[in-house]
Structures are given as C-alpha cells and as structure tokens.
Amino acid sequence: MAKILIVLYPDPVTGYPPVYARETIPEITEYPGGVTVPSPKAIDFVPGQLLGSVSGGLGLKNWLESEGHTVVITSDKEGADSVFEKELPDADIVISQPFWPAYLTAERIEKAKNLQLVVTAGIGSDHTDLNAANERGITVAEVTYSNSISVAEHTVMQVLVLVRDFVKQHQIAAEGGWNIADAVERSYDLEGMRVGVFAAGRIGRAVIERLAPFGVRLSYTDRFRLPQEYEEKYNLTFHESIEDLVKEIDVLTVHAPLTEETRGLLNDELLATMPRGAYIVNPARGAIADRDAIVRALESGQLAGYAGDVWDPQPAPADHPWRTMPHNAMTTHTSGTSLSGQARYAAGTREVLEDWFAGSPLRPEYLIVEGGSYRGTGAHSYAQQPTHSDEQQNNQ
Ligand code: NDP
C-alpha cells in the first residue's frame, strides 16, 4: 500500500462552497487533433465542483483510502516545518498542481527515499527537478491537454482586457463614476493589430485559432515550423526567432515551457526592440520574463500593458511589483484551474494512478520522465531541462 502526499491550494477563505454558480459543466469528449480526454475507470467527484483545494482533494481521497492507501492532503508546503517537508521522507507518490506547486528540488528528492511517482495535476512539471528525478528513476507525469483550452481562453481574455483597457473602465463603473474620456483614453480595438505568438504548441495554437476571427494579423515563432496548410488557414507569418518576431507586433502572447533557453528571455534588450506601446500576455511561466524589466518597460511606456497569471515564485509575495505595476491585468495562477479544467485534470490524475497501481503503462502523452530519461511528452518538451536554483532559493 502506498503513501500519497497531495499538495493543493487552500480552501476559499469563506469555506468550501456549499453551492455553485452553475449546476453542471459541458461535457468535453475529445481534445483537438483527436486526443482523448482523461478516461479513468470511475470518478468520485461531481464535475464542476471545487477539486483543486484541500477539501476537494482532486476527488481522490475516498477512493485511495478504500483501496488501503494512506493519503495526506495539505496546502502547507514551504519551509522545513511544513507538513509537506515532514511527510515527504516516506511518501511513495507526490501530487501537486502548478498553481500551488510542491517544489520538488534535488534536496527534497534526496530526502524522499520512497518516492516513485510524481504527478502534476495539470500541465507544466518545471516545479520538479526533472534531472534529479531522472537520476533516481522516479516517474513524473502530467495531465497533458487537460487545461490547455482553459489557458487559451484566459489568454484571449487578457489580450482583450489589456487592449480595451477593461480594468480601469470597470473600476470607474464600480466606483459610481461615468467618466467616459478617462475610461477610453487608453482603449483600442484589437481588430487589425499584429499579434505574435511565442511557441505554437497546444496552447499557442489554440490562441491562434481563437484570435483569428478578431481580424488580427497573426505571426509566430517556434522551434519547428507548423505545416504549410495550417499557416495558410490562419494567414500566419513565421519568424525564425523571438527577436525577429517581436520587432513587428502589437501584442505578444507567450506559450513556451520554462527551460534554460527561455528563462529571462523577456528582458530589457528584447523589450526595447518591440514597437512602443506593445502588450504582452504571458500565461506560460513567470520566470520567462525578467521581473524588473517588465516593470521598467511599463513605467517608461515602452509596454502599454502586461498580463498573465504566472509568477516567480508562487505564491508571489504580497509586495511583488507585478501586483501594482502600471497597466497590468495580472491574475493569480488561475487560467488552468477553472472548475471546468479541474474536472479534467482530476480525472486525468485518477487515470494515472489507476494505471500505476495496476502496473499498466502510463499514456505516453502523460509521461514526462520515466526509467531515468525523458519520455513521451517530456522527451519533446523538457529535453533541455532548467536547473531550478532560483525557485529553490526562493521557496526554501
Ligand atoms: P506544448 O508542449 O504543447 O507547447 C510548447 C511549445 O513551445 C512547443 O511547440 C515547443 O516547440 C515550443 N518551444 C519550446 N521551447 C521553445 C523555444 N526555446 N523557442 C521556441 N519555441 C519553443 O505545451 P503547452 O502549449 O501545453 O503549454 C505551454 C506551457 O504553458 C507549459 O510548458 C506550461 O509552462 C504553461 N502552462 C500554463 C498553464 C497555466 O495555468 N497558466 C497551464 C498549462 C500550461 P516544439 O514542440 O516545436 O519543440
């Protein structure tokens, strides 16, 4: 029997919700490209309810305990006295979400002598030191595609929020004002703007497909070029590098994983080459942007706005400058954890565990590392894995 340590974000401050805004969520039967949605043998939760917080427990607790496993669920994850740190040494399986990541540094992996499986309930396993996991032969899996569309929708929303200058307009309405000129002095139409997509993977392509009907001019860069028919369908211009891409756009959206290549990429030098008044939406990883360079570019007017939902570290400290910098429309890391997305990644996590306990192979699209090397999705996305010294220092 296994000990499963699950790290989830805290319940709402008002308590676990007794009722929800809607009765149900739409049933999604497949992802783009014919990829199937998670298919566990059973689920133990009501889709549409809050699963990503401690009381929701990803809908796993009753099932796992009925199978004889020991389950510890906590949100207390930082520092030597945290529940996570204390429970880790004899845990067989660790599960956490990128929104509230259990940072599995090399040091923590060293202490976790029994650890065999790490599951990201969601997408993005850069909070686990994958090189250390490989050295120990630990399997790391994530629920690929489970919340890609959730993130793409959030991206489109934040592009519109920035370009239309929604935040200020809403504030004026909520505060009882009717100051039209104040409300529109920074408000533009998205129509006709040049939108550049950095990394056209699952999320990047979903953003392209959702933005195309707005009548924007789309361009992108990626390590590999998309098929010609796809480029033609969306009238996409390809650029060899992000340096080329950003010179000719009004809006940049960022969808690359955090690797040594992408860490700190959005820095003073790169931002200075963008047209004045460009917008950036980054729902990929906070550390892809140089924190202070973004603040400087907003203060100088080089950037007209910055939004996203990813920070470095997470949770961000209360005095993180991105909370208060001008013309930001930041959210906390919520794009991939809508109630709809939670139902899918909770089901996918259960599917991974069912396969694991049955001794069956995990779906290749869920695999990041296995048996000492990058496998499945991991072989494609994480072959150049960052070291995590920054996060480690920030989160010890
Ligand atoms: P994919 O793996 O489908 O796409 C990533 C793309 O990035 C691939 O096309 C890859 O290229 C490309 N890429 C990688 N490195 C570079 C580089 N140096 N330069 C240019 N392109 C590069 O991932 P997803 O679209 O599913 O997710 C993207 C990222 O979004 C995740 O890594 C994660 O960090 C983040 N994410 C955030 C969420 C949130 O809640 N905010 C939720 C889910 C994900 P190629 O494949 O051609 O090699």
Short mmCIF file of C-alpha atoms and ligand atoms in Angstrom, two decimals, residues 99 123-124 126 147-148 151 198-204 221-224 255-258 261-262 283-285 309-310 333 335-336 380-382, ligand 1:
data_model
loop_
_atom_site.label_atom_id
_atom_site.label_comp_id
_atom_site.label_asym_id
_atom_site.label_seq_id
_atom_site.Cartn_x
_atom_site.Cartn_y
_atom_site.Cartn_z
CA PHE A 99 -0.95 26.80 -9.30
CA ILE A 123 0.38 20.85 -17.14
CA GLY A 124 3.93 22.05 -16.54
CA ASP A 126 9.09 22.51 -14.04
CA ASN A 147 -6.37 22.62 -19.25
CA SER A 148 -4.80 23.87 -22.50
CA VAL A 151 -5.38 28.71 -20.61
CA PHE A 198 5.76 32.77 -28.98
CA ALA A 199 5.62 28.95 -29.17
CA ALA A 200 2.81 27.38 -31.13
CA GLY A 201 2.24 24.22 -29.11
CA ARG A 202 -1.14 23.12 -27.81
CA ILE A 203 -1.92 26.40 -26.06
CA GLY A 204 -0.26 28.65 -28.66
CA THR A 221 7.85 31.58 -33.77
CA ASP A 222 8.58 28.08 -32.55
CA ARG A 223 11.43 25.60 -32.69
CA PHE A 224 9.66 23.90 -35.56
CA HIS A 255 3.35 29.84 -24.54
CA ALA A 256 6.80 28.22 -24.29
CA PRO A 257 7.83 25.99 -21.40
CA LEU A 258 10.36 27.30 -18.88
CA GLU A 261 16.65 28.72 -23.23
CA THR A 262 13.52 30.61 -22.24
CA PRO A 283 0.39 32.60 -19.13
CA ALA A 284 3.38 30.25 -19.57
CA ARG A 285 5.82 30.76 -16.68
CA ASP A 309 -1.24 34.55 -14.42
CA VAL A 310 2.19 33.12 -13.73
CA HIS A 333 -2.30 31.46 -11.33
CA SER A 335 -6.08 30.24 -16.00
CA GLY A 336 -5.67 26.48 -15.94
CA HIS A 380 9.54 16.58 -26.64
CA SER A 381 9.02 19.45 -24.20
CA TYR A 382 11.65 19.12 -21.48
P1 NDP B 1 3.37 22.30 -25.66
O1 NDP B 1 4.48 21.38 -25.30
O2 NDP B 1 2.21 21.80 -26.43
O3 NDP B 1 3.95 23.55 -26.45
C1 NDP B 1 5.12 24.19 -26.11
C2 NDP B 1 5.70 24.74 -27.40
O4 NDP B 1 6.85 25.51 -27.04
C3 NDP B 1 6.15 23.66 -28.38
O5 NDP B 1 5.64 23.95 -29.64
C4 NDP B 1 7.68 23.80 -28.34
O6 NDP B 1 8.29 23.56 -29.56
C5 NDP B 1 7.83 25.27 -28.05
N1 NDP B 1 9.13 25.65 -27.54
C6 NDP B 1 9.81 25.11 -26.53
N2 NDP B 1 10.95 25.78 -26.33
C7 NDP B 1 11.00 26.75 -27.25
C8 NDP B 1 11.93 27.77 -27.57
N3 NDP B 1 13.07 27.91 -26.87
N4 NDP B 1 11.65 28.60 -28.59
C9 NDP B 1 10.51 28.48 -29.30
N5 NDP B 1 9.58 27.53 -29.03
C10 NDP B 1 9.82 26.69 -28.02
O7 NDP B 1 2.89 22.94 -24.29
P2 NDP B 1 1.51 23.64 -23.95
O8 NDP B 1 1.10 24.51 -25.08
O9 NDP B 1 0.55 22.64 -23.43
O10 NDP B 1 1.94 24.51 -22.69
C11 NDP B 1 2.93 25.52 -22.82
C12 NDP B 1 3.35 25.99 -21.45
O11 NDP B 1 2.26 26.66 -20.85
C13 NDP B 1 3.69 24.86 -20.46
O12 NDP B 1 5.04 24.47 -20.57
C14 NDP B 1 3.39 25.48 -19.14
O13 NDP B 1 4.56 26.09 -18.63
C15 NDP B 1 2.37 26.56 -19.46
N6 NDP B 1 1.06 26.23 -18.90
C16 NDP B 1 0.48 27.16 -18.09
C17 NDP B 1 -0.74 26.90 -17.52
C18 NDP B 1 -1.40 27.91 -16.66
O14 NDP B 1 -2.31 27.55 -15.92
N7 NDP B 1 -1.04 29.18 -16.75
C19 NDP B 1 -1.42 25.62 -17.71
C20 NDP B 1 -0.79 24.77 -18.69
C21 NDP B 1 0.44 25.07 -19.21
P3 NDP B 1 8.41 22.16 -30.28
O15 NDP B 1 7.32 21.30 -29.78
O16 NDP B 1 8.21 22.55 -31.70
O17 NDP B 1 9.74 21.65 -29.91
#
